[in-house]
Amino acid sequence: TYEQASQEYEGYVTRWIVEGFLLEESVMMVAARPERYKTWLTADLAVSVATGGLFLGQFPVQKTGDVLVVQQEDFGARLINRYNKIERSKTRYMDTPGFKAEPQPDGSIRLTTEYNPEFNTIHFHTEGALKLDDPVSLEAFKAKVREVKPTLVVIDPFYSLSNKTDDYYASLADTIRKHIKDLRNEVGCAIVFVHHTGKGGSKEGDDPTNRQGAWGSQFINAVMEGMIMLARTKGMGENSVSVYRRFKDAPAQPVIDLTFHIKEGAGDGVEYEVELNTASSLENEVKQYLLEQGPSKLADLYEEFSDRIPSKPQLTNWLKEVDGIVKQSRGVYALSPDVQLD
């Protein structure tokens, strides 16, 4: 009954593993065209959840634990090289609250943080054999998840999980709905799929508003509970991406712009670093627009920035929180007189 359902979920609130990026016990997808740093981003997420280090060097981890990585595309040495760079970057700066590196008798180093008082493990499956539409493979995967009991599972790439390609992922979406979500509920883990979008030169392949194009079909669109899409940041270098975040169980998040600095090879110095680009942030873009256009109607602002904020009500709420933007009259916004922009 409605009363029973209300009692069952009374007091429910969304809980984050990393606020604004990954919800606890969610089934999500990270999608982008090639060379948009989606594998780097999910590798950083995996290392952050295991160690408690700041995600992307910026964002605190609120829940740590073991991680299971199913990598079915990259060569094992290349994969581990990436994880090594990220791990070294997090331990190099020691900027995580409560960070300690304690040498052990066997020569290893035990890493602990305020968020992660116990050592966690990243488990890798690199055989490229996981097929969710193969009952034997599916059951082996479920058994491994039950054994590891991870906080996070990363599966990369999505297209490798099915031998069937002529049904627009309908059968794969059904397997995720019936089996993967039940497994998620049983173990209490978050599961993140990494997915390629089109490699063609059309705008559609890099369009963060085109959810169906990114997720593969309306079936995948329906079954996923959250989405992170990466697109090249306009006017920036090839190592800069804009991050778009949408969730079914939480508000859409503001777009952020990141620049990945990655050093080839290994050695002294910074090998991996992620820079948060405030100069190209949504806040600065809206302020620049108001500087150039003068006081503007909400409808005009939404038309200009609808690819960054998905609805007018969310844009209205966002504008209320931005310092330096004032509501001049009903539905009209302007810069505060004291705002200075370059």
GROMACS .gro file of C-alpha atoms in nm, residues 9-261:
model
  253
    9TYR     CA    1   1.132   0.486   0.266
   10GLU     CA    2   1.063   0.745   0.536
   11GLY     CA    3   1.370   0.954   0.605
   12TYR     CA    4   1.553   0.836   0.293
   13VAL     CA    5   1.825   1.075   0.176
   14THR     CA    6   2.078   1.044  -0.103
   15ARG     CA    7   2.429   0.954   0.013
   16TRP     CA    8   2.742   1.027  -0.186
   17ILE     CA    9   3.068   0.839  -0.223
   18VAL     CA   10   3.205   1.156  -0.382
   19GLU     CA   11   2.956   1.442  -0.359
   20GLY     CA   12   2.839   1.562  -0.697
   21PHE     CA   13   2.999   1.270  -0.882
   22LEU     CA   14   2.910   0.927  -0.745
   23LEU     CA   15   2.609   0.825  -0.536
   24GLU     CA   16   2.626   0.528  -0.303
   25GLU     CA   17   2.469   0.209  -0.442
   26SER     CA   18   2.407   0.361  -0.784
   27VAL     CA   19   2.439   0.227  -1.140
   28MET     CA   20   2.598   0.498  -1.352
   29MET     CA   21   2.779   0.562  -1.678
   30VAL     CA   22   3.075   0.778  -1.778
   31ALA     CA   23   3.053   0.852  -2.152
   32ALA     CA   24   3.259   1.045  -2.403
   33ARG     CA   25   3.423   1.028  -2.740
   34PRO     CA   26   3.779   0.891  -2.747
   35GLU     CA   27   4.058   1.096  -2.588
   36ARG     CA   28   3.827   1.277  -2.347
   37TYR     CA   29   3.999   1.132  -2.035
   38LYS     CA   30   3.708   0.913  -1.926
   39THR     CA   31   3.939   0.621  -1.836
   40TRP     CA   32   4.170   0.858  -1.646
   41LEU     CA   33   3.873   1.004  -1.459
   42THR     CA   34   3.740   0.662  -1.356
   43ALA     CA   35   4.090   0.542  -1.263
   44ASP     CA   36   4.127   0.850  -1.041
   45LEU     CA   37   3.789   0.766  -0.890
   46ALA     CA   38   3.897   0.408  -0.819
   47VAL     CA   39   4.224   0.514  -0.652
   48SER     CA   40   4.045   0.785  -0.453
   49VAL     CA   41   3.781   0.545  -0.319
   50ALA     CA   42   4.048   0.290  -0.223
   51THR     CA   43   4.291   0.536  -0.059
   52GLY     CA   44   4.067   0.819   0.058
   53GLY     CA   45   4.273   1.065  -0.147
   54LEU     CA   46   4.102   1.369  -0.295
   55PHE     CA   47   3.921   1.281  -0.619
   56LEU     CA   48   4.080   1.476  -0.907
   57GLY     CA   49   4.289   1.646  -0.641
   58GLN     CA   50   3.988   1.856  -0.543
   59PHE     CA   51   3.694   1.660  -0.402
   60PRO     CA   52   3.683   1.467  -0.070
   61VAL     CA   53   3.581   1.101  -0.065
   62GLN     CA   54   3.301   1.039   0.183
   63LYS     CA   55   3.305   0.658   0.171
   64THR     CA   56   3.608   0.439   0.105
   65GLY     CA   57   3.643   0.067   0.044
   66ASP     CA   58   3.770  -0.198  -0.193
   67VAL     CA   59   3.735  -0.144  -0.567
   68LEU     CA   60   3.688  -0.396  -0.848
   69VAL     CA   61   3.807  -0.284  -1.194
   70VAL     CA   62   3.700  -0.488  -1.497
   71GLN     CA   63   3.918  -0.357  -1.781
   72GLN     CA   64   3.847  -0.517  -2.118
   73GLU     CA   65   4.019  -0.282  -2.360
   74ASP     CA   66   4.353  -0.143  -2.240
   75PHE     CA   67   4.669  -0.354  -2.224
   76GLY     CA   68   4.743  -0.448  -1.863
   77ALA     CA   69   5.079  -0.267  -1.845
   78ARG     CA   70   4.925   0.054  -1.979
   79LEU     CA   71   4.642   0.028  -1.729
   80ILE     CA   72   4.868  -0.022  -1.428
   81ASN     CA   73   5.097   0.257  -1.548
   82ARG     CA   74   4.801   0.495  -1.529
   83TYR     CA   75   4.703   0.378  -1.183
   84ASN     CA   76   5.064   0.411  -1.064
   85LYS     CA   77   5.081   0.773  -1.180
   86ILE     CA   78   4.756   0.858  -1.005
   87GLU     CA   79   4.857   0.680  -0.683
   88ARG     CA   80   5.195   0.856  -0.676
   89SER     CA   81   5.028   1.192  -0.730
   90LYS     CA   82   4.798   1.140  -0.431
   91THR     CA   83   5.076   1.026  -0.199
   92ARG     CA   84   5.323   1.288  -0.329
   93TYR     CA   85   5.126   1.587  -0.213
   94MET     CA   86   4.994   1.432   0.105
   95ASP     CA   87   4.706   1.681   0.096
   96THR     CA   88   4.444   1.439   0.221
   97PRO     CA   89   4.333   1.499   0.582
   98GLY     CA   90   4.504   1.262   0.826
   99PHE     CA   91   4.741   1.119   0.563
  100LYS     CA   92   5.004   0.876   0.695
  101ALA     CA   93   5.251   0.654   0.509
  102GLU     CA   94   5.381   0.381   0.741
  103PRO     CA   95   5.659   0.140   0.626
  104GLN     CA   96   5.579  -0.225   0.697
  105PRO     CA   97   5.819  -0.514   0.786
  106ASP     CA   98   5.775  -0.669   0.441
  107GLY     CA   99   5.890  -0.349   0.269
  108SER     CA  100   5.544  -0.229   0.169
  109ILE     CA  101   5.392   0.102   0.276
  110ARG     CA  102   5.056   0.117   0.450
  111LEU     CA  103   4.858   0.426   0.353
  112THR     CA  104   4.591   0.562   0.588
  113THR     CA  105   4.383   0.880   0.592
  114GLU     CA  106   4.115   1.042   0.802
  115TYR     CA  107   3.858   0.902   0.561
  116ASN     CA  108   4.023   0.565   0.531
  117PRO     CA  109   4.168   0.428   0.856
  118GLU     CA  110   4.201   0.081   0.705
  119PHE     CA  111   4.391  -0.029   0.396
  120ASN     CA  112   4.171  -0.112   0.096
  121THR     CA  113   4.249  -0.303  -0.220
  122ILE     CA  114   4.191  -0.244  -0.591
  123HIS     CA  115   4.116  -0.573  -0.763
  124PHE     CA  116   4.179  -0.598  -1.140
  125HIS     CA  117   4.021  -0.831  -1.392
  126THR     CA  118   4.205  -0.785  -1.722
  127GLU     CA  119   4.115  -1.099  -1.920
  128GLY     CA  120   3.851  -0.927  -2.133
  129ALA     CA  121   3.611  -1.217  -2.080
  130LEU     CA  122   3.310  -1.057  -1.910
  131LYS     CA  123   2.990  -1.092  -2.113
  132LEU     CA  124   2.672  -1.004  -1.930
  133ASP     CA  125   2.463  -1.194  -2.186
  134ASP     CA  126   2.660  -1.514  -2.117
  135PRO     CA  127   2.506  -1.686  -1.810
  136VAL     CA  128   2.836  -1.851  -1.707
  137SER     CA  129   3.029  -1.524  -1.733
  138LEU     CA  130   2.754  -1.330  -1.556
  139GLU     CA  131   2.744  -1.573  -1.263
  140ALA     CA  132   3.124  -1.566  -1.231
  141PHE     CA  133   3.112  -1.186  -1.216
  142LYS     CA  134   2.839  -1.189  -0.954
  143ALA     CA  135   3.038  -1.440  -0.746
  144LYS     CA  136   3.348  -1.220  -0.760
  145VAL     CA  137   3.153  -0.910  -0.652
  146ARG     CA  138   3.002  -1.104  -0.361
  147GLU     CA  139   3.351  -1.222  -0.264
  148VAL     CA  140   3.522  -0.881  -0.282
  149LYS     CA  141   3.225  -0.679  -0.149
  150PRO     CA  142   3.359  -0.362  -0.313
  151THR     CA  143   3.239  -0.009  -0.254
  152LEU     CA  144   3.291   0.061  -0.626
  153VAL     CA  145   3.294  -0.148  -0.943
  154VAL     CA  146   3.431   0.005  -1.266
  155ILE     CA  147   3.359  -0.176  -1.595
  156ASP     CA  148   3.539  -0.047  -1.904
  157PRO     CA  149   3.423  -0.046  -2.183
  158PHE     CA  150   3.049  -0.095  -2.199
  159TYR     CA  151   3.032  -0.217  -2.558
  160SER     CA  152   3.238  -0.528  -2.473
  161LEU     CA  153   2.969  -0.668  -2.242
  162SER     CA  154   2.742  -0.813  -2.509
  163ASN     CA  155   2.776  -1.031  -2.817
  164LYS     CA  156   2.443  -0.901  -2.942
  165THR     CA  157   2.455  -0.570  -3.127
  166ASP     CA  158   2.136  -0.570  -3.334
  167ASP     CA  159   1.885  -0.483  -3.059
  168TYR     CA  160   2.024  -0.143  -2.956
  169TYR     CA  161   2.140  -0.283  -2.620
  170ALA     CA  162   1.784  -0.381  -2.522
  171SER     CA  163   1.886  -0.724  -2.389
  172LEU     CA  164   2.190  -0.578  -2.212
  173ALA     CA  165   1.974  -0.312  -2.047
  174ASP     CA  166   1.736  -0.586  -1.934
  175THR     CA  167   2.026  -0.782  -1.779
  176ILE     CA  168   2.141  -0.471  -1.594
  177ARG     CA  169   1.789  -0.414  -1.465
  178LYS     CA  170   1.732  -0.775  -1.357
  179HIS     CA  171   2.075  -0.887  -1.242
  180ILE     CA  172   2.318  -0.598  -1.194
  181LYS     CA  173   2.080  -0.381  -0.992
  182ASP     CA  174   1.985  -0.680  -0.775
  183LEU     CA  175   2.356  -0.746  -0.720
  184ARG     CA  176   2.407  -0.379  -0.634
  185ASN     CA  177   2.126  -0.396  -0.380
  186GLU     CA  178   2.263  -0.717  -0.228
  187VAL     CA  179   2.627  -0.605  -0.193
  188GLY     CA  180   2.568  -0.230  -0.149
  189CYS     CA  181   2.817  -0.118  -0.413
  190ALA     CA  182   2.816   0.151  -0.681
  191ILE     CA  183   2.872   0.031  -1.039
  192VAL     CA  184   3.015   0.259  -1.308
  193PHE     CA  185   3.020   0.167  -1.677
  194VAL     CA  186   3.260   0.346  -1.912
  195HIS     CA  187   3.115   0.399  -2.259
  196HIS     CA  188   3.243   0.530  -2.591
  197THR     CA  189   3.030   0.765  -2.796
  198GLY     CA  190   3.069   0.799  -3.172
  199LYS     CA  191   3.414   0.854  -3.323
  200GLY     CA  192   3.283   1.055  -3.616
  201GLY     CA  193   3.343   1.422  -3.673
  202SER     CA  194   2.981   1.531  -3.623
  203LYS     CA  195   2.884   1.756  -3.335
  204GLU     CA  196   2.647   1.485  -3.208
  205GLY     CA  197   2.933   1.267  -3.086
  206ASP     CA  198   3.063   1.540  -2.853
  207ASP     CA  199   2.728   1.695  -2.762
  208PRO     CA  200   2.668   1.669  -2.386
  209THR     CA  201   2.296   1.737  -2.430
  210ASN     CA  202   2.254   1.425  -2.647
  211ARG     CA  203   2.199   1.166  -2.372
  212GLN     CA  204   2.052   0.900  -2.599
  213GLY     CA  205   2.342   0.929  -2.842
  214ALA     CA  206   2.585   0.887  -2.555
  215TRP     CA  207   2.407   0.605  -2.376
  216GLY     CA  208   2.356   0.400  -2.692
  217SER     CA  209   1.975   0.377  -2.694
  218GLN     CA  210   1.659   0.465  -2.510
  219PHE     CA  211   1.694   0.134  -2.323
  220ILE     CA  212   2.033   0.224  -2.175
  221ASN     CA  213   1.905   0.577  -2.113
  222ALA     CA  214   1.623   0.435  -1.901
  223VAL     CA  215   1.824   0.185  -1.695
  224MET     CA  216   2.110   0.413  -1.587
  225GLU     CA  217   2.062   0.612  -1.265
  226GLY     CA  218   2.325   0.875  -1.335
  227MET     CA  219   2.549   1.004  -1.610
  228ILE     CA  220   2.881   1.184  -1.638
  229MET     CA  221   2.960   1.311  -1.986
  230LEU     CA  222   3.290   1.460  -2.095
  231ALA     CA  223   3.333   1.697  -2.387
  232ARG     CA  224   3.621   1.911  -2.508
  233THR     CA  225   3.613   2.253  -2.344
  234LYS     CA  226   3.554   2.521  -2.604
  235GLY     CA  227   3.855   2.743  -2.659
  236MET     CA  228   4.088   2.525  -2.451
  237GLY     CA  229   4.355   2.268  -2.538
  238GLU     CA  230   4.299   1.901  -2.620
  239ASN     CA  231   4.373   1.803  -2.259
  240SER     CA  232   4.082   2.014  -2.126
  241VAL     CA  233   3.732   1.870  -2.083
  242SER     CA  234   3.398   1.995  -1.956
  243VAL     CA  235   3.221   1.760  -1.714
  244TYR     CA  236   2.840   1.733  -1.728
  245ARG     CA  237   2.667   1.547  -1.442
  246ARG     CA  238   2.306   1.426  -1.430
  247PHE     CA  239   2.138   1.201  -1.172
  248LYS     CA  240   1.791   1.052  -1.134
  249ASP     CA  241   1.806   1.068  -0.754
  250ALA     CA  242   1.988   1.400  -0.705
  251PRO     CA  243   1.995   1.744  -0.866
  252ALA     CA  244   2.200   1.798  -1.180
  253GLN     CA  245   2.538   1.947  -1.092
  254PRO     CA  246   2.699   2.260  -1.240
  255VAL     CA  247   2.933   2.201  -1.531
  256ILE     CA  248   3.300   2.208  -1.434
  257ASP     CA  249   3.605   2.234  -1.659
  258LEU     CA  250   3.917   2.024  -1.598
  259THR     CA  251   4.264   2.017  -1.752
  260PHE     CA  252   4.463   1.692  -1.726
  261HIS     CA  253   4.842   1.724  -1.704
   0.00000   0.00000   0.00000
